[in-house]
Amino acid sequence: MKGDVRVRFAPSPTGALHIGGAHTALFNWLWARKNGGAFVLRIEDTDRTRSTKEYEETIMKGLRWLGLDWDEGPVTGGPCGPYRQSERSHLYQENAQRLLDLGLAYKDGDAVIFSVPKGKTIAFEDIVYGNISMESETLKDIVLIKSDGFPTYNFAVVVDDYLMDITYVIRGEDHISNTPKQILLYEALGWRLPRFAHLPMILGKDKKKLSKRHGATSVYEYRDMGYLPEGLFNYFALLGWSPGDNQEIFDRDEAVRLFDLSRVTKRAAVFDMDKLDAVNQIHISRLDPQKRVELVKPFWKELGLEPENLNGDFLSEALELLQGRGKTLREVAAFSDYFLTFEVVKRRYDGSDISDSQKSLLREFFTQLFDKSRWDAHEMASFAKEWSKDKGLKMKDVAMPFRMAITGTKVSPGIFEVAALLGKEETAKRLQYYGLL
RNA sequence: GGUCCCAUCGUCUAGUGGCCUAGGACACAGCCCUUUCAAGGCUGCGGCACGGGUUCGAAUCCCGUUGGGACCGCCA
């Protein structure tokens, strides 16, 4: 019933898709999908010196990766195109000329400048921030067309939002002070205004605007660190918005269902990696096992491992054993490397910490373990428990050396589960290498 | 400096005059579970920036102070 909602995300292709941009795009997308409206992608490439086609593509790939699909845009097309500002010059020229003809703008050099009327109070109702007003006295005249013939941001955004029939302008709070200027332009042109909804800023840990100083700023860096699009999506949604009940974990569909612009908060939010990690971890554990394997593969390869040589079911079971372990796919890959090859185990553990007397004792244990029990985790565990009790030892006295020998680390899932999955033969090989069998 | 915006645990937030001796999540600490680490369960730590009002009653409304942020480009 509210099919008339049209929103847009309008990045300038002067860099990768960064956190702030992704956050803004996400909220626009949510509002469009919520209302069955249209999500428009517009490329604001009027800065001819800094805009590049490569960045335009990276931004689009970043949006797709996050699952933010758009209905109209540069390559997609649509009824209000073209969707690149550099291809819409005549529209800005025309409208600048109208303002010139109306006597509301003047020329200076080759630029066209709008003269701001005096004594006017400009007020608007922001969906998030409420009533905002400003005196026109505090505004300088507004450059519409630059000397190079290209429009400025403030002019192009008004012309395009109107011509593209945008009904909700949803953007960062740093644009609040631009809004009165734009309203003046809408009024001068005799155009109806869209609704405005400004979003709280995302700050770094020092509460300053997010920049490269704060580490990773582009969504691609997060992808490369092993964050899931679902994890980032979920975390971004939590910045400046909450469903109101205590639910914090959701997928895209649930977010669309729950979202409402009226619940967006005003206070700037600090980007917290710990929370992102926690959210991402949950989404990793929710992954379909087979899909998880596919997603972890590139990270195994990054470690020099060769997952393609192994059976998919085996890898999938290995990751299932890991259960909640790993905040990122990269960690999951690192935590499971010993399933892929014994080489990594040998590299980090030389077995020199085991004394000869320990060795002969352990040899006795492992020999019996291989003889007596079926190759089953439960059986191995109960045998180990029994055996160590008889010897006046603790379970960990055998479990830890076992763990070190087959994983090369002190940290792993239940070691008998690991051995069971690895198989009798492979386990024997590893124990023999360390002289334990 | 001018203009605008914001202000609940360290962080993200719930809260729209009484249900709040302020709830949840992350982080942190402890305990349980336990072959290690996680996961899970339980407990704890910790906040309404301050000062005035308004009201029978303020985290919630008003004013001020302080603090923080954004914008003030022929960048977007």
Short mmCIF file of C-alpha atoms (C1' of nucleotides) in Angstrom, two decimals:
data_model
loop_
_atom_site.label_atom_id
_atom_site.label_comp_id
_atom_site.label_asym_id
_atom_site.label_seq_id
_atom_site.Cartn_x
_atom_site.Cartn_y
_atom_site.Cartn_z
CA MET A 1 0.00 0.00 0.00
CA LYS A 2 3.00 2.23 0.41
CA GLY A 3 4.54 1.42 -2.92
CA ASP A 4 5.37 5.08 -3.40
CA VAL A 5 8.43 4.95 -1.18
CA ARG A 6 11.55 5.79 -3.15
CA VAL A 7 14.91 6.11 -1.46
CA ARG A 8 18.41 6.37 -2.78
CA PHE A 9 22.00 5.77 -1.86
CA ALA A 10 24.24 8.32 -3.55
CA PRO A 11 27.93 7.63 -3.05
CA SER A 12 30.68 9.50 -4.76
CA PRO A 13 33.12 7.11 -6.40
CA THR A 14 36.19 8.57 -4.76
CA GLY A 15 36.99 5.58 -2.55
CA ALA A 16 35.83 2.14 -1.54
CA LEU A 17 32.52 1.53 0.20
CA HIS A 18 33.31 2.55 3.74
CA ILE A 19 31.56 1.85 7.01
CA GLY A 20 29.55 5.05 7.05
CA GLY A 21 28.39 4.61 3.49
CA ALA A 22 27.44 1.00 4.02
CA HIS A 23 25.49 1.98 7.12
CA THR A 24 23.57 4.64 5.23
CA ALA A 25 22.94 2.31 2.30
CA LEU A 26 21.71 -0.35 4.69
CA PHE A 27 19.12 1.91 6.32
CA ASN A 28 17.89 3.11 2.93
CA TRP A 29 17.62 -0.46 1.71
CA LEU A 30 15.77 -1.51 4.85
CA TRP A 31 13.25 1.29 4.44
CA ALA A 32 12.71 0.54 0.76
CA ARG A 33 12.22 -3.18 1.34
CA LYS A 34 10.07 -2.57 4.39
CA ASN A 35 7.67 -0.52 2.31
CA GLY A 36 7.89 -2.43 -0.92
CA GLY A 37 9.43 0.69 -2.42
CA ALA A 38 12.39 1.33 -4.68
CA PHE A 39 16.04 1.54 -3.72
CA VAL A 40 17.91 3.72 -6.19
CA LEU A 41 21.65 3.81 -6.63
CA ARG A 42 22.97 7.11 -7.91
CA ILE A 43 26.62 7.81 -8.56
CA GLU A 44 27.64 11.33 -7.58
CA ASP A 45 30.69 11.76 -9.75
CA THR A 46 30.71 15.49 -10.22
CA ASP A 47 34.16 15.77 -8.72
CA ARG A 48 35.94 15.08 -11.96
CA THR A 49 39.39 14.88 -10.47
CA ARG A 50 38.70 12.33 -7.76
CA SER A 51 36.00 10.10 -9.23
CA THR A 52 36.97 6.86 -10.91
CA LYS A 53 35.15 4.05 -12.65
CA GLU A 54 37.06 1.54 -10.53
CA TYR A 55 35.72 2.96 -7.32
CA GLU A 56 32.24 2.98 -8.79
CA GLU A 57 32.57 -0.74 -9.38
CA THR A 58 34.05 -1.49 -5.98
CA ILE A 59 31.19 0.29 -4.31
CA MET A 60 28.66 -1.71 -6.28
CA LYS A 61 30.44 -4.96 -5.48
CA GLY A 62 30.54 -4.02 -1.83
CA LEU A 63 26.80 -3.38 -1.79
CA ARG A 64 26.09 -6.68 -3.50
CA TRP A 65 28.34 -8.50 -1.07
CA LEU A 66 26.36 -7.07 1.82
CA GLY A 67 23.18 -8.19 0.13
CA LEU A 68 21.94 -4.68 -0.60
CA ASP A 69 20.43 -5.03 -4.04
CA TRP A 70 19.12 -1.96 -5.81
CA ASP A 71 16.22 -1.52 -8.19
CA GLU A 72 17.53 1.33 -10.31
CA GLY A 73 21.10 2.37 -10.99
CA PRO A 74 23.85 2.99 -13.55
CA VAL A 75 24.06 -0.45 -15.14
CA THR A 76 20.67 -1.63 -13.96
CA GLY A 77 18.89 1.28 -15.59
CA GLY A 78 15.42 2.51 -14.66
CA PRO A 79 12.82 5.13 -15.53
CA CYS A 80 14.72 8.07 -14.03
CA GLY A 81 18.12 7.61 -15.60
CA PRO A 82 20.82 8.19 -16.29
CA TYR A 83 22.01 7.43 -12.77
CA ARG A 84 25.43 8.98 -13.01
CA GLN A 85 25.52 12.70 -12.35
CA SER A 86 28.23 13.18 -14.94
CA GLU A 87 25.67 12.09 -17.52
CA ARG A 88 22.99 14.49 -16.39
CA SER A 89 24.70 17.80 -17.06
CA HIS A 90 21.90 19.23 -19.19
CA LEU A 91 19.45 18.83 -16.32
CA TYR A 92 21.60 20.90 -13.99
CA GLN A 93 22.26 23.47 -16.72
CA GLU A 94 18.58 23.81 -17.49
CA ASN A 95 17.59 24.32 -13.92
CA ALA A 96 20.45 26.68 -13.18
CA GLN A 97 19.28 28.70 -16.18
CA ARG A 98 15.75 28.77 -14.77
CA LEU A 99 17.07 30.21 -11.55
CA LEU A 100 19.10 32.73 -13.51
CA ASP A 101 16.01 33.72 -15.51
CA LEU A 102 14.00 34.03 -12.33
CA GLY A 103 16.63 36.42 -11.03
CA LEU A 104 17.33 34.14 -8.07
CA ALA A 105 20.85 33.31 -9.14
CA TYR A 106 23.74 35.21 -10.64
CA LYS A 107 26.94 34.52 -12.47
CA ASP A 108 30.40 35.09 -11.07
CA GLY A 109 33.27 34.07 -13.27
CA ASP A 110 31.85 31.03 -15.03
CA ALA A 111 30.05 29.83 -11.94
CA VAL A 112 26.33 30.11 -11.27
CA ILE A 113 25.50 31.16 -7.75
CA PHE A 114 22.21 31.20 -5.91
CA SER A 115 21.58 34.28 -3.84
CA VAL A 116 20.25 33.35 -0.44
CA PRO A 117 17.29 35.49 0.57
CA LYS A 118 17.62 37.42 3.83
CA GLY A 119 15.33 37.26 6.82
CA LYS A 120 14.00 33.82 6.21
CA THR A 121 13.60 31.08 8.78
CA ILE A 122 14.10 27.72 7.19
CA ALA A 123 12.54 24.89 9.13
CA PHE A 124 11.92 21.24 8.48
CA GLU A 125 10.71 18.21 10.32
CA ASP A 126 13.32 15.50 10.37
CA ILE A 127 11.97 12.01 10.93
CA VAL A 128 14.80 11.19 13.30
CA TYR A 129 15.81 14.53 14.77
CA GLY A 130 12.47 16.31 14.87
CA ASN A 131 12.16 20.02 14.25
CA ILE A 132 15.23 21.76 12.93
CA SER A 133 15.37 25.38 11.93
CA MET A 134 17.94 27.87 10.76
CA GLU A 135 18.05 31.53 9.85
CA SER A 136 18.93 32.26 6.24
CA GLU A 137 21.24 35.08 7.47
CA THR A 138 23.69 32.43 8.61
CA LEU A 139 23.99 31.00 5.11
CA LYS A 140 26.33 32.12 2.40
CA ASP A 141 25.26 32.24 -1.24
CA ILE A 142 25.21 28.78 -2.75
CA VAL A 143 27.32 27.78 -5.72
CA LEU A 144 25.13 25.85 -8.15
CA ILE A 145 27.43 25.29 -11.10
CA LYS A 146 31.18 25.30 -10.75
CA SER A 147 33.47 27.05 -13.22
CA ASP A 148 34.19 23.69 -14.81
CA GLY A 149 30.53 23.43 -15.76
CA PHE A 150 29.72 20.67 -13.27
CA PRO A 151 27.10 21.12 -10.58
CA THR A 152 27.97 21.23 -6.90
CA TYR A 153 26.73 18.57 -4.53
CA ASN A 154 24.03 20.78 -3.01
CA PHE A 155 22.54 21.62 -6.37
CA ALA A 156 22.84 18.23 -8.04
CA VAL A 157 21.34 16.46 -5.07
CA VAL A 158 18.23 18.64 -5.19
CA VAL A 159 17.76 18.35 -8.94
CA ASP A 160 18.26 14.60 -8.89
CA ASP A 161 16.24 13.80 -5.81
CA TYR A 162 13.34 15.73 -7.29
CA LEU A 163 13.65 14.35 -10.82
CA MET A 164 14.15 10.81 -9.55
CA ASP A 165 11.05 11.23 -7.46
CA ILE A 166 12.81 10.41 -4.22
CA THR A 167 10.31 10.51 -1.36
CA TYR A 168 12.65 9.88 1.58
CA VAL A 169 16.12 11.35 1.80
CA ILE A 170 17.93 9.14 4.30
CA ARG A 171 21.53 10.11 4.89
CA GLY A 172 24.15 10.80 7.52
CA GLU A 173 23.70 13.43 10.18
CA ASP A 174 26.63 15.35 8.74
CA HIS A 175 24.15 16.51 6.10
CA ILE A 176 21.78 18.21 8.49
CA SER A 177 23.44 21.55 7.95
CA ASN A 178 23.18 21.15 4.18
CA THR A 179 19.48 20.54 4.34
CA PRO A 180 18.34 24.17 4.79
CA LYS A 181 20.34 25.17 1.72
CA GLN A 182 18.73 22.44 -0.27
CA ILE A 183 15.29 23.41 0.95
CA LEU A 184 15.89 26.93 -0.29
CA LEU A 185 16.68 25.48 -3.70
CA TYR A 186 13.58 23.27 -3.74
CA GLU A 187 11.47 26.30 -2.93
CA ALA A 188 13.13 28.50 -5.54
CA LEU A 189 12.48 25.84 -8.16
CA GLY A 190 8.91 25.42 -6.95
CA TRP A 191 9.38 21.75 -6.14
CA ARG A 192 7.77 19.65 -3.43
CA LEU A 193 10.08 18.49 -0.68
CA PRO A 194 10.98 14.91 0.15
CA ARG A 195 10.87 13.72 3.74
CA PHE A 196 14.22 13.91 5.50
CA ALA A 197 15.64 11.34 7.89
CA HIS A 198 19.17 11.88 9.14
CA LEU A 199 21.10 9.00 10.62
CA PRO A 200 23.46 9.20 13.60
CA MET A 201 27.14 9.21 12.75
CA ILE A 202 29.43 6.28 13.34
CA LEU A 203 32.46 7.22 15.41
CA GLY A 204 35.77 5.58 16.19
CA LYS A 205 36.75 4.44 19.67
CA ASP A 206 38.05 7.95 20.38
CA LYS A 207 34.59 9.28 19.47
CA LYS A 208 35.94 11.06 16.43
CA LYS A 209 34.57 10.64 12.95
CA LEU A 210 35.67 7.29 11.57
CA SER A 211 38.81 7.52 9.44
CA LYS A 212 41.74 5.37 8.33
CA ARG A 213 43.32 6.11 11.69
CA HIS A 214 40.76 3.78 13.20
CA GLY A 215 41.91 0.79 11.20
CA ALA A 216 39.73 -0.94 8.67
CA THR A 217 37.21 1.42 7.11
CA SER A 218 36.14 -0.28 3.91
CA VAL A 219 33.73 -3.19 3.96
CA TYR A 220 36.15 -5.16 1.80
CA GLU A 221 38.71 -5.11 4.55
CA TYR A 222 36.15 -6.74 6.78
CA ARG A 223 35.36 -9.35 4.17
CA ASP A 224 39.07 -10.10 3.89
CA MET A 225 39.40 -10.40 7.64
CA GLY A 226 36.76 -13.09 7.58
CA TYR A 227 33.60 -11.29 8.54
CA LEU A 228 30.36 -12.56 7.10
CA PRO A 229 28.11 -10.19 5.16
CA GLU A 230 25.33 -11.36 7.48
CA GLY A 231 27.44 -10.43 10.48
CA LEU A 232 28.31 -6.97 9.24
CA PHE A 233 24.74 -6.40 8.10
CA ASN A 234 23.42 -7.36 11.52
CA TYR A 235 25.97 -5.25 13.35
CA PHE A 236 25.44 -2.17 11.17
CA ALA A 237 21.71 -2.43 11.70
CA LEU A 238 22.32 -2.28 15.45
CA LEU A 239 24.17 1.01 15.12
CA GLY A 240 21.54 3.66 15.58
CA TRP A 241 18.58 1.34 15.64
CA SER A 242 17.09 -1.48 17.64
CA PRO A 243 13.88 -3.45 17.28
CA GLY A 244 12.76 -2.35 20.74
CA ASP A 245 12.53 -5.75 22.35
CA ASN A 246 15.78 -7.40 23.32
CA GLN A 247 16.42 -9.11 20.03
CA GLU A 248 19.83 -8.33 18.60
CA ILE A 249 20.56 -11.17 16.24
CA PHE A 250 18.66 -11.34 12.97
CA ASP A 251 19.06 -12.00 9.28
CA ARG A 252 18.10 -9.68 6.45
CA ASP A 253 14.48 -10.76 6.25
CA GLU A 254 13.93 -10.38 9.97
CA ALA A 255 15.60 -6.97 9.90
CA VAL A 256 13.26 -5.84 7.13
CA ARG A 257 10.30 -7.06 9.10
CA LEU A 258 11.43 -5.37 12.31
CA PHE A 259 12.81 -2.12 10.91
CA ASP A 260 11.20 1.25 11.36
CA LEU A 261 12.62 4.71 10.75
CA SER A 262 10.79 5.99 13.79
CA ARG A 263 13.00 3.83 15.98
CA VAL A 264 16.27 5.27 14.74
CA THR A 265 18.27 6.90 17.54
CA LYS A 266 19.88 10.34 17.52
CA ARG A 267 23.12 9.80 19.35
CA ALA A 268 26.27 9.05 17.38
CA ALA A 269 27.42 5.46 17.83
CA VAL A 270 30.92 4.17 18.46
CA PHE A 271 32.03 1.33 16.21
CA ASP A 272 32.88 -1.53 18.55
CA MET A 273 34.92 -4.39 17.11
CA ASP A 274 34.25 -6.65 20.09
CA LYS A 275 30.56 -6.51 19.50
CA LEU A 276 31.02 -7.02 15.77
CA ASP A 277 33.09 -10.11 16.59
CA ALA A 278 30.40 -11.47 18.84
CA VAL A 279 27.66 -10.92 16.28
CA ASN A 280 29.79 -12.38 13.52
CA GLN A 281 30.59 -15.44 15.60
CA ILE A 282 26.92 -16.19 16.01
CA HIS A 283 26.32 -15.89 12.30
CA ILE A 284 29.22 -18.22 11.58
CA SER A 285 27.72 -20.82 13.87
CA ARG A 286 24.36 -20.43 12.13
CA LEU A 287 25.86 -21.17 8.74
CA ASP A 288 24.90 -24.25 6.81
CA PRO A 289 27.84 -26.71 7.27
CA GLN A 290 28.54 -27.15 3.57
CA LYS A 291 28.35 -23.44 2.94
CA ARG A 292 30.66 -22.80 5.88
CA VAL A 293 33.28 -25.02 4.27
CA GLU A 294 33.06 -23.09 1.04
CA LEU A 295 33.44 -19.80 2.87
CA VAL A 296 36.40 -20.97 4.92
CA LYS A 297 38.27 -22.36 1.90
CA PRO A 298 39.85 -19.09 0.80
CA PHE A 299 41.18 -18.60 4.31
CA TRP A 300 42.70 -22.07 4.42
CA LYS A 301 44.36 -21.30 1.11
CA GLU A 302 45.60 -18.05 2.54
CA LEU A 303 47.41 -20.21 5.13
CA GLY A 304 48.96 -22.26 2.38
CA LEU A 305 46.64 -25.22 2.91
CA GLU A 306 44.90 -27.23 0.21
CA PRO A 307 41.26 -27.90 1.07
CA GLU A 308 40.48 -28.99 -2.48
CA ASN A 309 42.40 -32.21 -1.87
CA LEU A 310 40.07 -33.22 0.91
CA ASN A 311 36.64 -34.66 1.11
CA GLY A 312 33.92 -32.04 1.60
CA ASP A 313 32.07 -34.03 4.22
CA PHE A 314 35.26 -34.48 6.20
CA LEU A 315 35.91 -30.74 6.21
CA SER A 316 32.34 -30.01 7.07
CA GLU A 317 32.49 -32.37 10.04
CA ALA A 318 35.77 -30.85 11.12
CA LEU A 319 34.19 -27.40 11.25
CA GLU A 320 31.17 -28.79 13.05
CA LEU A 321 33.53 -30.03 15.74
CA LEU A 322 34.84 -26.51 16.13
CA GLN A 323 31.31 -25.43 17.07
CA GLY A 324 31.35 -21.94 18.56
CA ARG A 325 35.09 -21.50 18.11
CA GLY A 326 36.18 -18.61 15.89
CA LYS A 327 34.98 -15.05 15.62
CA THR A 328 35.92 -14.76 11.98
CA LEU A 329 36.31 -17.17 9.08
CA ARG A 330 40.01 -16.49 9.27
CA GLU A 331 40.09 -17.75 12.86
CA VAL A 332 38.00 -20.76 11.93
CA ALA A 333 40.56 -21.60 9.24
CA ALA A 334 43.47 -21.21 11.64
CA PHE A 335 41.76 -23.22 14.38
CA SER A 336 41.20 -26.14 12.03
CA ASP A 337 44.44 -26.27 10.09
CA TYR A 338 45.58 -29.59 11.61
CA PHE A 339 42.64 -31.33 9.96
CA LEU A 340 44.07 -30.45 6.56
CA THR A 341 47.65 -31.55 7.02
CA PHE A 342 50.09 -32.89 9.57
CA GLU A 343 52.74 -30.51 8.31
CA VAL A 344 51.43 -27.54 10.30
CA VAL A 345 51.47 -29.68 13.43
CA LYS A 346 55.09 -30.66 12.96
CA ARG A 347 55.99 -27.07 12.29
CA ARG A 348 54.72 -25.77 15.60
CA TYR A 349 55.38 -28.71 17.89
CA ASP A 350 58.59 -30.74 18.09
CA GLY A 351 57.66 -32.97 21.02
CA SER A 352 60.79 -32.12 22.95
CA ASP A 353 58.85 -31.35 26.10
CA ILE A 354 58.07 -35.03 26.69
CA SER A 355 60.57 -36.88 28.88
CA ASP A 356 61.60 -40.45 28.12
CA SER A 357 59.75 -41.83 31.10
CA GLN A 358 56.59 -39.98 30.08
CA LYS A 359 57.05 -41.28 26.62
CA SER A 360 57.13 -44.92 27.61
CA LEU A 361 54.10 -44.47 29.80
CA LEU A 362 52.19 -42.77 27.03
CA ARG A 363 53.30 -45.44 24.58
CA GLU A 364 51.68 -47.99 26.83
CA PHE A 365 48.49 -45.97 26.87
CA PHE A 366 48.27 -45.40 23.15
CA THR A 367 49.12 -49.00 22.34
CA GLN A 368 46.26 -50.18 24.47
CA LEU A 369 43.99 -47.47 23.13
CA PHE A 370 44.62 -48.67 19.61
CA ASP A 371 44.15 -52.31 20.61
CA LYS A 372 41.27 -52.21 22.97
CA SER A 373 38.80 -49.62 21.85
CA ARG A 374 36.72 -49.20 18.77
CA TRP A 375 37.64 -46.05 16.90
CA ASP A 376 34.90 -44.09 18.55
CA ALA A 377 35.21 -40.89 20.54
CA HIS A 378 33.07 -42.00 23.45
CA GLU A 379 34.81 -45.31 23.79
CA MET A 380 38.22 -43.76 23.59
CA ALA A 381 37.28 -41.24 26.24
CA SER A 382 35.97 -43.82 28.66
CA PHE A 383 39.01 -46.00 28.13
CA ALA A 384 41.26 -43.00 28.76
CA LYS A 385 39.36 -42.19 31.90
CA GLU A 386 39.61 -45.71 33.18
CA TRP A 387 43.25 -46.15 32.28
CA SER A 388 44.42 -42.90 33.82
CA LYS A 389 42.45 -43.63 36.97
CA ASP A 390 44.15 -46.99 37.29
CA LYS A 391 47.52 -45.33 36.93
CA GLY A 392 46.66 -42.67 39.45
CA LEU A 393 46.67 -40.03 36.74
CA LYS A 394 44.28 -37.37 35.58
CA MET A 395 42.50 -37.59 32.27
CA LYS A 396 44.36 -34.53 31.10
CA ASP A 397 47.69 -36.28 31.62
CA VAL A 398 46.94 -38.33 28.56
CA ALA A 399 44.56 -35.95 26.80
CA MET A 400 46.99 -33.05 26.61
CA PRO A 401 49.93 -34.95 25.11
CA PHE A 402 47.44 -36.53 22.71
CA ARG A 403 46.18 -33.08 21.77
CA MET A 404 49.66 -31.71 21.22
CA ALA A 405 50.66 -34.67 19.08
CA ILE A 406 47.73 -34.57 16.70
CA THR A 407 46.93 -30.86 16.62
CA GLY A 408 50.17 -29.18 17.63
CA THR A 409 48.27 -26.88 19.98
CA LYS A 410 46.94 -26.79 23.49
CA VAL A 411 43.59 -25.62 22.24
CA SER A 412 41.17 -27.77 20.29
CA PRO A 413 37.76 -29.40 20.43
CA GLY A 414 37.43 -32.61 22.42
CA ILE A 415 40.57 -34.51 21.48
CA PHE A 416 38.89 -37.91 21.12
CA GLU A 417 36.39 -36.40 18.69
CA VAL A 418 39.29 -34.96 16.75
CA ALA A 419 41.07 -38.32 16.69
CA ALA A 420 37.90 -40.11 15.68
CA LEU A 421 37.39 -37.81 12.74
CA LEU A 422 41.02 -37.84 11.72
CA GLY A 423 40.87 -41.61 11.51
CA LYS A 424 42.87 -44.39 13.10
CA GLU A 425 45.57 -44.43 10.47
CA GLU A 426 46.29 -40.71 10.42
CA THR A 427 46.24 -40.56 14.20
CA ALA A 428 48.68 -43.44 14.41
CA LYS A 429 50.98 -41.71 11.95
CA ARG A 430 51.05 -38.57 14.03
CA LEU A 431 51.65 -40.41 17.30
CA GLN A 432 54.43 -42.44 15.75
CA TYR A 433 56.12 -39.28 14.57
CA TYR A 434 56.46 -38.18 18.18
CA GLY A 435 57.45 -41.66 19.34
CA LEU A 436 54.21 -42.16 21.23
CA LEU A 437 53.11 -45.28 19.47
"C1'" G B 1 34.86 31.66 15.90
"C1'" G B 2 29.56 31.16 13.71
"C1'" U B 3 25.47 27.76 12.98
"C1'" C B 4 23.17 23.15 13.88
"C1'" C B 5 22.78 18.57 16.46
"C1'" C B 6 23.49 15.22 20.59
"C1'" A B 7 23.86 13.64 25.97
"C1'" U B 8 21.13 6.26 30.06
"C1'" C B 9 26.57 1.15 32.37
"C1'" G B 10 33.53 1.24 29.11
"C1'" U B 11 30.57 0.25 24.18
"C1'" C B 12 25.64 -0.65 21.44
"C1'" U B 13 20.94 0.11 23.34
"C1'" A B 14 15.50 -0.46 26.07
"C1'" G B 15 13.01 3.40 28.36
"C1'" U B 16 8.42 8.75 25.63
"C1'" G B 17 5.68 11.24 33.77
"C1'" G B 18 4.20 6.59 38.04
"C1'" C B 19 5.23 -0.63 35.99
"C1'" C B 20 12.68 1.99 37.04
"C1'" U B 21 15.58 0.09 44.08
"C1'" A B 22 16.72 1.82 35.26
"C1'" G B 23 16.09 -3.83 31.46
"C1'" G B 24 19.10 -6.43 27.54
"C1'" A B 25 23.65 -7.28 24.62
"C1'" C B 26 29.13 -6.90 24.03
"C1'" A B 27 33.39 -6.47 27.02
"C1'" C B 28 35.31 -7.59 31.99
"C1'" A B 29 35.44 -10.76 36.77
"C1'" G B 30 33.90 -15.19 39.30
"C1'" C B 31 31.40 -19.92 39.47
"C1'" C B 32 29.25 -24.36 37.09
"C1'" C B 33 30.23 -27.81 33.07
"C1'" U B 34 35.08 -29.96 31.62
"C1'" U B 35 40.68 -33.69 28.53
"C1'" U B 36 42.36 -27.80 26.78
"C1'" C B 37 39.91 -23.67 24.48
"C1'" A B 38 35.38 -22.23 23.09
"C1'" A B 39 30.09 -22.77 23.37
"C1'" G B 40 26.24 -23.02 27.11
"C1'" G B 41 24.25 -21.90 32.20
"C1'" C B 42 24.49 -18.85 36.68
"C1'" U B 43 26.34 -14.63 39.48
"C1'" G B 44 28.82 -10.10 39.83
"C1'" C B 45 30.92 -5.22 38.30
"C1'" G B 46 28.98 -0.97 36.07
"C1'" G B 47 24.97 4.18 33.94
"C1'" C B 48 20.28 8.29 33.84
"C1'" A B 49 26.79 14.57 32.87
"C1'" C B 50 25.65 18.74 36.40
"C1'" G B 51 22.36 22.67 38.36
"C1'" G B 52 17.76 24.79 38.52
"C1'" G B 53 12.65 24.51 37.64
"C1'" U B 54 7.35 22.19 36.25
"C1'" U B 55 4.61 18.20 38.81
"C1'" C B 56 1.60 14.65 44.07
"C1'" G B 57 5.53 12.14 41.18
"C1'" A B 58 10.83 12.83 36.64
"C1'" A B 59 15.90 9.01 33.03
"C1'" U B 60 11.49 10.76 30.72
"C1'" C B 61 8.87 17.93 30.13
"C1'" C B 62 11.29 23.27 30.35
"C1'" C B 63 15.69 26.50 31.18
"C1'" G B 64 20.81 26.95 32.01
"C1'" U B 65 25.83 24.92 32.55
"C1'" U B 66 29.30 21.49 31.02
"C1'" G B 67 30.89 17.93 27.62
"C1'" G B 68 30.90 15.73 22.72
"C1'" G B 69 30.01 15.79 17.47
"C1'" A B 70 28.90 17.81 12.59
"C1'" C B 71 28.87 21.67 9.07
"C1'" C B 72 30.68 26.45 7.66
"C1'" G B 73 34.81 24.40 -0.23
"C1'" C B 74 33.53 26.30 -7.36
"C1'" C B 75 34.53 18.10 -1.99
"C1'" A B 76 30.55 15.06 -1.63
#
